[in-house]
Amino acid sequence: MKHLTTIVFDAYGTLFDVHSVSEKSEELFPTRGRQISELWRTKQLEYAFIQQIIGRYQPFDEITRNSLRFTCEQLGVTLTEEKEKVLLDSYLTLSLYEEVPNALKQLANHYHLAILTNGTLNMIQPLVEYHHLTPYFTQVMSIDDVKQYKPSPAAYSYALDRFNCKREDILFVSSNTWDITGASSFGFQTAWVNRKSQSVFDRMGQQPDHIISNLNELVRIVCY
Amino acid sequence: MKHLTTIVFDAYGTLFDVHSVSEKSEELFPTRGRQISELWRTKQLEYAFIQQIIGRYQPFDEITRNSLRFTCEQLGVTLTEEKEKVLLDSYLTLSLYEEVPNALKQLANHYHLAILTNGTLNMIQPLVEYHHLTPYFTQVMSIDDVKQYKPSPAAYSYALDRFNCKREDILFVSSNTWDITGASSFGFQTAWVNRKSQSVFDRMGQQPDHIISNLNELVRIVCY
């Protein structure tokens, strides 16, 4: 393990399970819950990437709403104002992956921990507080401050600027392969949380330094 | 219809059916053809977008090969060198959507026609020649010349610079919603070819000027 002072986590899909909204969608739209949850997440990411590329930033809470509206129209289900509010609110209470609290507790004894998310602060802060994770993090950062979505170099640079260290002293942890590709290209050390048990990492010219299946494995790598 | 001198077409998915490779993959990998074709296309686009965002350009022929390799590894099928060559070569003989030749013939009587593709020239030129479409196009342009993928403004700007006209004199035609979003944001007129019969267009703040289900409808709009 190289010298390391700080661990920066992605939020959605890494600490918090975005597909935990499928239960709520299943309740509102019986038999369609998983389908809605999956198309919603796919379009949410696509909207962030495309808007980054065309240079027209919209905050992630708006993107999350717009991609939900698209999803329901596309799948032919009627999204009332009430249902929309329920589903958007469910983003503020997404489930934690089960090993997360204990792993963060152990990691926080050795390193500065932080979050860098594409979500807006009004999305991420309530979620962190809901799960009582606030004490573990030195910083909870949103790219909304610089209006440059991950995986753009400007997004990771924003995180780096908040710490007094070199980029290679930071370990960036994400389950999203595009996020690991971006962070690695920027110069962070990286750990890919292979939560979906994909057999292989993407072939975009970057490779994670570590591949783990959950955060307990990260504890074993960096704390002992 | 506003003043119009030039019609610029996207290639893959708009003129040529990228999923026509599924027949060849089905032959090579029985029962897996469609699945391979779909994941391959999804990852091909994702790789182009992510590499655009992280600022590490790789040409589309390399991206096409890398995303095919990822797809086969991920789906657990063995891609020999021979099979890889067969599948990559099939990109040079993709099927045309059936109305395309006749529609291009009519449009070419009234307008300058061009192609602007994310593909490299060594991918697109053989394909255009294979289908005897060369006479209809004034320009066959690849963003590889500027190494900026669509939907970045730089990609559409490159096309504009090749014509002596204003951006609003160009009609951009694509079946890819992200491509219409980018072209519209740049200032082209746009026609979305809704080939997959999606019920709605994306909600990214841009809307196509025209929605058509095939190029015959475009002929009716701009030629009469």
Short mmCIF file of C-alpha atoms in Angstrom, two decimals:
data_model
loop_
_atom_site.label_atom_id
_atom_site.label_comp_id
_atom_site.label_asym_id
_atom_site.label_seq_id
_atom_site.Cartn_x
_atom_site.Cartn_y
_atom_site.Cartn_z
CA MET A 1 0.00 0.00 0.00
CA LYS A 2 1.34 3.41 -0.96
CA HIS A 3 1.33 6.36 1.43
CA LEU A 4 -2.24 7.35 2.13
CA THR A 5 -3.84 10.11 4.23
CA THR A 6 -7.37 10.40 2.94
CA ILE A 7 -10.12 8.17 1.61
CA VAL A 8 -12.79 9.77 -0.57
CA PHE A 9 -15.99 7.84 -1.24
CA ASP A 10 -18.54 8.09 -3.97
CA ALA A 11 -22.05 8.03 -2.47
CA TYR A 12 -24.69 6.56 -4.79
CA GLY A 13 -24.16 2.87 -5.44
CA THR A 14 -21.06 2.81 -3.24
CA LEU A 15 -22.33 3.66 0.26
CA PHE A 16 -26.04 3.92 -0.52
CA ASP A 17 -28.10 1.50 -2.61
CA VAL A 18 -29.88 3.53 -5.30
CA HIS A 19 -32.02 0.53 -6.14
CA SER A 20 -33.57 0.58 -2.70
CA VAL A 21 -36.06 2.99 -4.35
CA SER A 22 -37.44 -0.02 -6.21
CA GLU A 23 -39.40 -1.09 -3.13
CA LYS A 24 -41.16 2.26 -2.99
CA SER A 25 -41.78 2.22 -6.77
CA GLU A 26 -43.13 -1.32 -6.51
CA GLU A 27 -45.58 -0.11 -3.86
CA LEU A 28 -46.71 2.79 -6.08
CA PHE A 29 -46.58 0.88 -9.38
CA PRO A 30 -47.12 -2.84 -8.68
CA THR A 31 -44.97 -5.20 -10.84
CA ARG A 32 -43.01 -2.25 -12.32
CA GLY A 33 -40.80 -1.33 -9.35
CA ARG A 34 -37.48 -2.77 -10.51
CA GLN A 35 -37.98 -1.67 -14.10
CA ILE A 36 -38.66 1.91 -13.01
CA SER A 37 -35.70 1.92 -10.63
CA GLU A 38 -33.33 0.64 -13.32
CA LEU A 39 -34.37 2.96 -16.15
CA TRP A 40 -34.44 5.89 -13.71
CA ARG A 41 -30.81 5.26 -12.65
CA THR A 42 -29.67 4.68 -16.24
CA LYS A 43 -31.20 7.94 -17.45
CA GLN A 44 -30.07 9.88 -14.38
CA LEU A 45 -26.45 9.02 -15.17
CA GLU A 46 -26.91 9.57 -18.90
CA TYR A 47 -28.38 13.03 -18.31
CA ALA A 48 -25.44 14.01 -16.08
CA PHE A 49 -22.89 12.80 -18.63
CA ILE A 50 -24.57 14.35 -21.65
CA GLN A 51 -25.10 17.69 -19.92
CA GLN A 52 -21.45 17.65 -18.87
CA ILE A 53 -20.43 17.08 -22.49
CA ILE A 54 -22.71 19.70 -24.02
CA GLY A 55 -21.72 22.22 -21.33
CA ARG A 56 -25.19 22.88 -19.93
CA TYR A 57 -25.07 22.01 -16.27
CA GLN A 58 -28.25 21.17 -14.40
CA PRO A 59 -28.06 20.25 -10.70
CA PHE A 60 -28.45 16.58 -9.83
CA ASP A 61 -31.72 17.03 -7.97
CA GLU A 62 -33.26 18.47 -11.16
CA ILE A 63 -31.69 15.70 -13.23
CA THR A 64 -33.07 13.14 -10.81
CA ARG A 65 -36.56 14.59 -11.16
CA ASN A 66 -36.37 14.92 -14.94
CA SER A 67 -35.07 11.38 -15.41
CA LEU A 68 -37.87 10.05 -13.19
CA ARG A 69 -40.46 11.91 -15.28
CA PHE A 70 -38.93 10.55 -18.47
CA THR A 71 -38.89 7.03 -17.04
CA CYS A 72 -42.57 7.06 -16.11
CA GLU A 73 -43.62 8.54 -19.45
CA GLN A 74 -41.50 6.04 -21.34
CA LEU A 75 -42.86 3.10 -19.35
CA GLY A 76 -46.43 4.36 -19.63
CA VAL A 77 -47.16 4.79 -15.93
CA THR A 78 -48.80 7.92 -14.53
CA LEU A 79 -46.63 9.89 -12.16
CA THR A 80 -48.87 12.08 -10.03
CA GLU A 81 -47.37 14.95 -8.04
CA GLU A 82 -47.79 12.91 -4.88
CA LYS A 83 -46.06 9.84 -6.28
CA GLU A 84 -43.24 11.98 -7.63
CA LYS A 85 -42.70 13.49 -4.20
CA VAL A 86 -42.68 10.07 -2.55
CA LEU A 87 -40.09 8.72 -5.00
CA LEU A 88 -37.85 11.79 -4.85
CA ASP A 89 -38.05 11.80 -1.06
CA SER A 90 -37.00 8.15 -1.04
CA TYR A 91 -33.61 9.37 -2.30
CA LEU A 92 -33.13 11.01 1.11
CA THR A 93 -33.51 7.68 2.91
CA LEU A 94 -31.81 5.23 0.54
CA SER A 95 -30.59 2.05 2.23
CA LEU A 96 -27.01 1.75 3.32
CA TYR A 97 -25.03 -1.28 2.20
CA GLU A 98 -24.93 -3.26 5.41
CA GLU A 99 -21.20 -3.35 6.09
CA VAL A 100 -20.80 0.42 5.62
CA PRO A 101 -21.22 1.84 9.16
CA ASN A 102 -18.82 -0.57 10.81
CA ALA A 103 -16.26 -0.26 8.03
CA LEU A 104 -16.38 3.55 8.14
CA LYS A 105 -15.91 3.47 11.89
CA GLN A 106 -12.71 1.46 11.56
CA LEU A 107 -11.39 3.46 8.61
CA ALA A 108 -12.05 6.76 10.41
CA ASN A 109 -9.60 5.70 13.14
CA HIS A 110 -6.76 5.78 10.62
CA TYR A 111 -7.67 8.20 7.83
CA HIS A 112 -9.53 11.35 6.93
CA LEU A 113 -12.75 10.21 5.27
CA ALA A 114 -14.82 12.25 2.82
CA ILE A 115 -17.62 11.96 0.29
CA LEU A 116 -17.47 13.39 -3.23
CA THR A 117 -20.83 13.04 -4.96
CA ASN A 118 -22.54 14.21 -8.13
CA GLY A 119 -25.61 14.76 -5.94
CA THR A 120 -26.43 18.19 -4.56
CA LEU A 121 -25.82 18.97 -0.89
CA ASN A 122 -29.57 19.07 -0.28
CA MET A 123 -29.66 15.42 -1.42
CA ILE A 124 -26.56 14.06 0.28
CA GLN A 125 -26.56 15.81 3.65
CA PRO A 126 -29.98 14.52 4.80
CA LEU A 127 -29.00 11.02 3.66
CA VAL A 128 -25.74 11.05 5.63
CA GLU A 129 -27.55 12.40 8.68
CA TYR A 130 -30.40 9.89 8.34
CA HIS A 131 -27.87 7.08 8.72
CA HIS A 132 -25.88 8.85 11.50
CA LEU A 133 -22.72 8.85 9.42
CA THR A 134 -21.83 12.52 9.94
CA PRO A 135 -19.16 11.89 12.62
CA TYR A 136 -17.07 9.75 10.27
CA PHE A 137 -16.61 12.33 7.53
CA THR A 138 -14.26 15.32 7.54
CA GLN A 139 -15.91 16.62 4.37
CA VAL A 140 -19.11 15.95 2.47
CA MET A 141 -18.51 17.50 -0.93
CA SER A 142 -20.82 18.00 -3.90
CA ILE A 143 -19.57 18.78 -7.40
CA ASP A 144 -22.48 21.23 -7.49
CA ASP A 145 -20.04 23.72 -5.94
CA VAL A 146 -18.06 23.74 -9.20
CA LYS A 147 -20.82 22.54 -11.56
CA GLN A 148 -18.61 19.92 -13.19
CA TYR A 149 -19.85 16.35 -13.00
CA LYS A 150 -17.66 13.39 -12.23
CA PRO A 151 -15.82 11.88 -14.08
CA SER A 152 -14.48 15.26 -15.33
CA PRO A 153 -11.01 16.09 -13.99
CA ALA A 154 -12.41 19.37 -12.57
CA ALA A 155 -14.66 17.39 -10.22
CA TYR A 156 -11.81 15.39 -8.66
CA SER A 157 -9.63 18.48 -8.62
CA TYR A 158 -12.26 20.22 -6.52
CA ALA A 159 -11.99 17.44 -3.92
CA LEU A 160 -8.21 17.54 -3.96
CA ASP A 161 -8.21 21.29 -3.31
CA ARG A 162 -10.11 20.72 -0.07
CA PHE A 163 -7.26 18.61 1.34
CA ASN A 164 -3.69 19.63 1.96
CA CYS A 165 -2.11 16.67 0.21
CA LYS A 166 -0.96 15.30 -3.12
CA ARG A 167 -3.39 13.55 -5.40
CA GLU A 168 -1.64 10.21 -4.99
CA ASP A 169 -2.17 10.43 -1.20
CA ILE A 170 -5.91 10.08 -1.77
CA LEU A 171 -7.67 6.75 -2.22
CA PHE A 172 -10.91 7.12 -4.16
CA VAL A 173 -13.54 4.43 -3.61
CA SER A 174 -16.49 3.85 -5.93
CA SER A 175 -18.67 1.06 -7.25
CA ASN A 176 -19.18 3.00 -10.49
CA THR A 177 -16.63 1.96 -13.09
CA TRP A 178 -16.78 5.33 -14.91
CA ASP A 179 -15.97 7.01 -11.57
CA ILE A 180 -12.93 4.81 -10.98
CA THR A 181 -11.80 5.46 -14.55
CA GLY A 182 -12.09 9.23 -14.01
CA ALA A 183 -10.42 9.21 -10.58
CA SER A 184 -7.59 6.99 -11.76
CA SER A 185 -7.06 9.13 -14.86
CA PHE A 186 -6.89 12.16 -12.55
CA GLY A 187 -4.19 10.53 -10.43
CA PHE A 188 -5.93 9.27 -7.29
CA GLN A 189 -5.30 5.79 -6.00
CA THR A 190 -8.51 3.84 -6.57
CA ALA A 191 -10.52 0.97 -5.14
CA TRP A 192 -13.41 -0.38 -7.18
CA VAL A 193 -16.23 -1.87 -5.12
CA ASN A 194 -17.49 -4.57 -7.46
CA ARG A 195 -20.96 -4.66 -5.91
CA LYS A 196 -22.67 -6.10 -8.97
CA SER A 197 -20.10 -8.92 -9.20
CA GLN A 198 -19.17 -7.93 -12.72
CA SER A 199 -16.60 -10.31 -14.06
CA VAL A 200 -14.37 -7.60 -15.50
CA PHE A 201 -13.53 -3.92 -15.21
CA ASP A 202 -14.09 -1.59 -18.16
CA ARG A 203 -11.55 -1.38 -20.96
CA MET A 204 -11.00 2.35 -21.14
CA GLY A 205 -7.27 2.37 -20.50
CA GLN A 206 -7.49 2.78 -16.68
CA GLN A 207 -7.47 0.03 -14.06
CA PRO A 208 -8.33 0.23 -10.35
CA ASP A 209 -5.47 -0.27 -7.90
CA HIS A 210 -7.73 -2.49 -5.78
CA ILE A 211 -10.84 -4.51 -6.54
CA ILE A 212 -13.00 -5.29 -3.51
CA SER A 213 -16.47 -6.70 -3.13
CA ASN A 214 -17.38 -4.61 -0.08
CA LEU A 215 -15.86 -2.09 2.34
CA ASN A 216 -14.79 -4.73 4.86
CA GLU A 217 -12.21 -5.80 2.33
CA LEU A 218 -11.02 -2.21 2.16
CA VAL A 219 -10.50 -2.22 5.93
CA ARG A 220 -8.35 -5.33 5.61
CA ILE A 221 -6.24 -3.72 2.89
CA VAL A 222 -5.61 -0.29 4.41
CA CYS A 223 -5.86 -0.79 8.20
CA TYR A 224 -3.66 -3.82 8.78
CA MET B 1 -39.84 25.15 -42.39
CA LYS B 2 -37.07 27.67 -41.80
CA HIS B 3 -34.43 28.43 -44.43
CA LEU B 4 -32.34 25.35 -44.98
CA THR B 5 -29.33 24.60 -47.21
CA THR B 6 -27.76 21.50 -45.72
CA ILE B 7 -28.82 18.29 -44.04
CA VAL B 8 -26.28 16.52 -41.86
CA PHE B 9 -26.95 12.92 -40.82
CA ASP B 10 -25.67 10.86 -37.97
CA ALA B 11 -24.62 7.42 -39.24
CA TYR B 12 -24.96 4.64 -36.63
CA GLY B 13 -28.56 3.96 -35.69
CA THR B 14 -29.80 6.66 -38.08
CA LEU B 15 -28.78 5.44 -41.55
CA PHE B 16 -27.23 2.11 -40.56
CA ASP B 17 -28.65 -0.44 -38.15
CA VAL B 18 -25.98 -1.18 -35.53
CA HIS B 19 -27.99 -4.14 -34.31
CA SER B 20 -27.63 -5.87 -37.64
CA VAL B 21 -24.43 -7.25 -36.05
CA SER B 22 -26.65 -9.40 -33.86
CA GLU B 23 -27.16 -11.90 -36.71
CA LYS B 24 -23.44 -12.42 -37.03
CA SER B 25 -23.03 -12.68 -33.23
CA GLU B 26 -25.89 -15.17 -33.11
CA GLU B 27 -24.08 -17.28 -35.67
CA LEU B 28 -20.84 -17.16 -33.66
CA PHE B 29 -22.48 -17.39 -30.21
CA PRO B 30 -25.82 -19.23 -30.55
CA THR B 31 -28.63 -17.82 -28.34
CA ARG B 32 -26.45 -14.87 -27.25
CA GLY B 33 -26.53 -12.73 -30.40
CA ARG B 34 -28.94 -10.00 -29.35
CA GLN B 35 -27.53 -9.77 -25.82
CA ILE B 36 -24.01 -9.30 -27.19
CA SER B 37 -25.16 -6.73 -29.73
CA GLU B 38 -27.01 -4.70 -27.09
CA LEU B 39 -24.32 -4.63 -24.43
CA TRP B 40 -21.69 -3.94 -27.09
CA ARG B 41 -23.58 -0.85 -28.32
CA THR B 42 -24.30 0.37 -24.77
CA LYS B 43 -20.65 0.13 -23.77
CA GLN B 44 -19.41 1.56 -27.06
CA LEU B 45 -21.41 4.75 -26.42
CA GLU B 46 -20.50 4.83 -22.73
CA TYR B 47 -16.80 4.57 -23.54
CA ALA B 48 -17.02 7.45 -26.02
CA PHE B 49 -18.88 9.67 -23.53
CA ILE B 50 -16.65 8.88 -20.56
CA GLN B 51 -13.47 9.35 -22.54
CA GLN B 52 -14.81 12.66 -23.82
CA ILE B 53 -15.46 13.75 -20.22
CA ILE B 54 -12.13 12.63 -18.80
CA GLY B 55 -10.29 14.16 -21.74
CA ARG B 56 -8.58 11.03 -23.00
CA TYR B 57 -9.66 10.53 -26.56
CA GLN B 58 -9.46 7.09 -28.15
CA PRO B 59 -10.61 6.62 -31.76
CA PHE B 60 -13.97 4.95 -32.27
CA ASP B 61 -12.53 1.87 -33.97
CA GLU B 62 -10.47 1.20 -30.83
CA ILE B 63 -13.48 1.91 -28.62
CA THR B 64 -15.54 -0.46 -30.72
CA ARG B 65 -12.96 -3.21 -30.29
CA ASN B 66 -12.50 -2.58 -26.56
CA SER B 67 -16.23 -2.52 -25.85
CA LEU B 68 -16.66 -5.79 -27.78
CA ARG B 69 -13.90 -7.40 -25.70
CA PHE B 70 -15.50 -6.14 -22.49
CA THR B 71 -18.90 -7.42 -23.62
CA CYS B 72 -17.67 -10.93 -24.32
CA GLU B 73 -15.70 -11.14 -21.06
CA GLN B 74 -18.65 -9.81 -19.10
CA LEU B 75 -21.07 -12.26 -20.73
CA GLY B 76 -18.66 -15.15 -20.33
CA VAL B 77 -18.21 -16.02 -24.00
CA THR B 78 -14.80 -16.64 -25.56
CA LEU B 79 -13.84 -14.15 -28.24
CA THR B 80 -11.15 -15.70 -30.40
CA GLU B 81 -9.09 -13.49 -32.72
CA GLU B 82 -11.06 -14.88 -35.66
CA LYS B 83 -14.45 -14.14 -34.10
CA GLU B 84 -13.34 -10.65 -33.13
CA LYS B 85 -12.32 -9.97 -36.70
CA VAL B 86 -15.64 -11.24 -38.05
CA LEU B 87 -17.63 -9.04 -35.65
CA LEU B 88 -15.53 -5.92 -36.21
CA ASP B 89 -15.68 -6.45 -39.97
CA SER B 90 -19.47 -6.69 -39.74
CA TYR B 91 -19.41 -2.98 -38.80
CA LEU B 92 -18.24 -2.30 -42.36
CA THR B 93 -21.35 -3.93 -43.84
CA LEU B 94 -24.09 -2.93 -41.36
CA SER B 95 -27.59 -3.02 -42.84
CA LEU B 96 -29.17 0.15 -44.15
CA TYR B 97 -32.60 1.07 -42.88
CA GLU B 98 -34.69 0.21 -45.90
CA GLU B 99 -36.10 3.63 -46.80
CA VAL B 100 -32.68 5.30 -46.69
CA PRO B 101 -31.44 5.07 -50.31
CA ASN B 102 -34.62 6.37 -51.88
CA ALA B 103 -35.03 9.14 -49.31
CA LEU B 104 -31.42 10.28 -49.75
CA LYS B 105 -31.91 10.34 -53.51
CA GLN B 106 -34.84 12.71 -53.20
CA LEU B 107 -33.24 14.89 -50.52
CA ALA B 108 -30.04 15.23 -52.55
CA ASN B 109 -32.04 16.91 -55.33
CA HIS B 110 -32.78 19.82 -53.01
CA TYR B 111 -30.01 20.04 -50.39
CA HIS B 112 -26.36 19.45 -49.64
CA LEU B 113 -26.23 16.18 -47.70
CA ALA B 114 -23.47 15.16 -45.31
CA ILE B 115 -22.62 12.65 -42.61
CA LEU B 116 -21.11 13.58 -39.25
CA THR B 117 -20.18 10.48 -37.28
CA ASN B 118 -18.31 9.53 -34.12
CA GLY B 119 -16.89 6.67 -36.17
CA THR B 120 -13.47 6.92 -37.77
CA LEU B 121 -13.15 7.42 -41.53
CA ASN B 122 -11.83 3.88 -41.91
CA MET B 123 -15.15 2.67 -40.46
CA ILE B 124 -17.58 4.97 -42.22
CA GLN B 125 -16.16 5.27 -45.72
CA PRO B 126 -16.26 1.52 -46.55
CA LEU B 127 -19.81 1.37 -45.18
CA VAL B 128 -21.02 4.25 -47.33
CA GLU B 129 -19.33 2.72 -50.36
CA TYR B 130 -20.68 -0.74 -49.64
CA HIS B 131 -24.21 0.65 -49.92
CA HIS B 132 -23.40 2.84 -52.96
CA LEU B 133 -24.36 6.02 -51.10
CA THR B 134 -21.25 8.03 -51.99
CA PRO B 135 -22.93 10.08 -54.77
CA TYR B 136 -25.50 11.54 -52.36
CA PHE B 137 -23.08 13.09 -49.89
CA THR B 138 -21.07 16.29 -50.32
CA GLN B 139 -19.08 15.46 -47.18
CA VAL B 140 -18.51 12.40 -45.04
CA MET B 141 -17.05 13.80 -41.82
CA SER B 142 -15.62 12.06 -38.77
CA ILE B 143 -15.10 13.80 -35.44
CA ASP B 144 -11.80 11.90 -35.39
CA ASP B 145 -10.40 14.88 -37.29
CA VAL B 146 -10.86 17.04 -34.17
CA LYS B 147 -10.89 14.25 -31.55
CA GLN B 148 -13.99 15.59 -29.83
CA TYR B 149 -16.93 13.21 -29.63
CA LYS B 150 -20.51 14.22 -30.28
CA PRO B 151 -22.44 15.59 -28.43
CA SER B 152 -19.66 18.08 -27.56
CA PRO B 153 -20.14 21.51 -29.18
CA ALA B 154 -16.68 21.16 -30.79
CA ALA B 155 -17.91 18.17 -32.81
CA TYR B 156 -20.86 20.05 -34.37
CA SER B 157 -18.71 23.13 -34.81
CA TYR B 158 -16.30 21.07 -36.89
CA ALA B 159 -19.15 20.15 -39.25
CA LEU B 160 -20.36 23.74 -39.46
CA ASP B 161 -16.89 24.94 -40.44
CA ARG B 162 -16.96 22.67 -43.47
CA PHE B 163 -20.00 24.51 -44.89
CA ASN B 164 -20.30 28.13 -45.82
CA CYS B 165 -23.53 28.77 -43.91
CA LYS B 166 -24.99 29.68 -40.55
CA ARG B 167 -25.65 27.01 -37.98
CA GLU B 168 -29.41 27.50 -38.19
CA ASP B 169 -29.26 26.75 -41.94
CA ILE B 170 -28.27 23.18 -41.12
CA LEU B 171 -30.76 20.45 -40.26
CA PHE B 172 -29.20 17.71 -38.17
CA VAL B 173 -30.84 14.29 -38.31
CA SER B 174 -30.22 11.54 -35.77
CA SER B 175 -32.02 8.66 -34.08
CA ASN B 176 -29.83 9.11 -31.00
CA THR B 177 -31.52 11.40 -28.48
CA TRP B 178 -28.20 12.56 -26.96
CA ASP B 179 -27.11 13.57 -30.46
CA ILE B 180 -30.24 15.63 -31.05
CA THR B 181 -29.79 17.21 -27.63
CA GLY B 182 -26.21 18.19 -28.49
CA ALA B 183 -27.01 19.43 -31.99
CA SER B 184 -29.99 21.46 -30.79
CA SER B 185 -27.97 22.95 -27.94
CA PHE B 186 -25.33 23.92 -30.51
CA GLY B 187 -27.91 25.71 -32.64
CA PHE B 188 -28.69 23.38 -35.54
CA GLN B 189 -32.25 22.67 -36.58
CA THR B 190 -32.95 19.07 -35.62
CA ALA B 191 -35.03 16.07 -36.67
CA TRP B 192 -35.18 13.10 -34.34
CA VAL B 193 -35.73 9.77 -36.09
CA ASN B 194 -37.69 7.89 -33.47
CA ARG B 195 -36.68 4.47 -34.76
CA LYS B 196 -37.27 2.64 -31.50
CA SER B 197 -40.78 4.12 -31.18
CA GLN B 198 -39.95 5.64 -27.82
CA SER B 199 -42.96 7.37 -26.45
CA VAL B 200 -41.13 10.52 -25.38
CA PHE B 201 -37.98 12.51 -26.03
CA ASP B 202 -35.42 13.01 -23.27
CA ARG B 203 -35.91 15.72 -20.67
CA MET B 204 -32.60 17.52 -20.85
CA GLY B 205 -33.89 20.96 -21.73
CA GLN B 206 -33.67 20.54 -25.53
CA GLN B 207 -36.41 19.42 -27.90
CA PRO B 208 -36.15 18.35 -31.56
CA ASP B 209 -37.75 20.64 -34.14
CA HIS B 210 -39.18 17.60 -35.90
CA ILE B 211 -39.97 14.06 -34.79
CA ILE B 212 -40.13 11.51 -37.59
CA SER B 213 -40.30 7.74 -37.64
CA ASN B 214 -38.22 7.32 -40.79
CA LEU B 215 -36.52 9.37 -43.52
CA ASN B 216 -39.53 9.26 -45.85
CA GLU B 217 -41.25 11.56 -43.40
CA LEU B 218 -38.29 13.91 -43.62
CA VAL B 219 -38.69 14.04 -47.41
CA ARG B 220 -42.34 15.04 -46.95
CA ILE B 221 -41.37 17.81 -44.51
CA VAL B 222 -38.47 19.41 -46.37
CA CYS B 223 -39.09 18.68 -50.06
CA TYR B 224 -42.73 19.68 -50.54
#
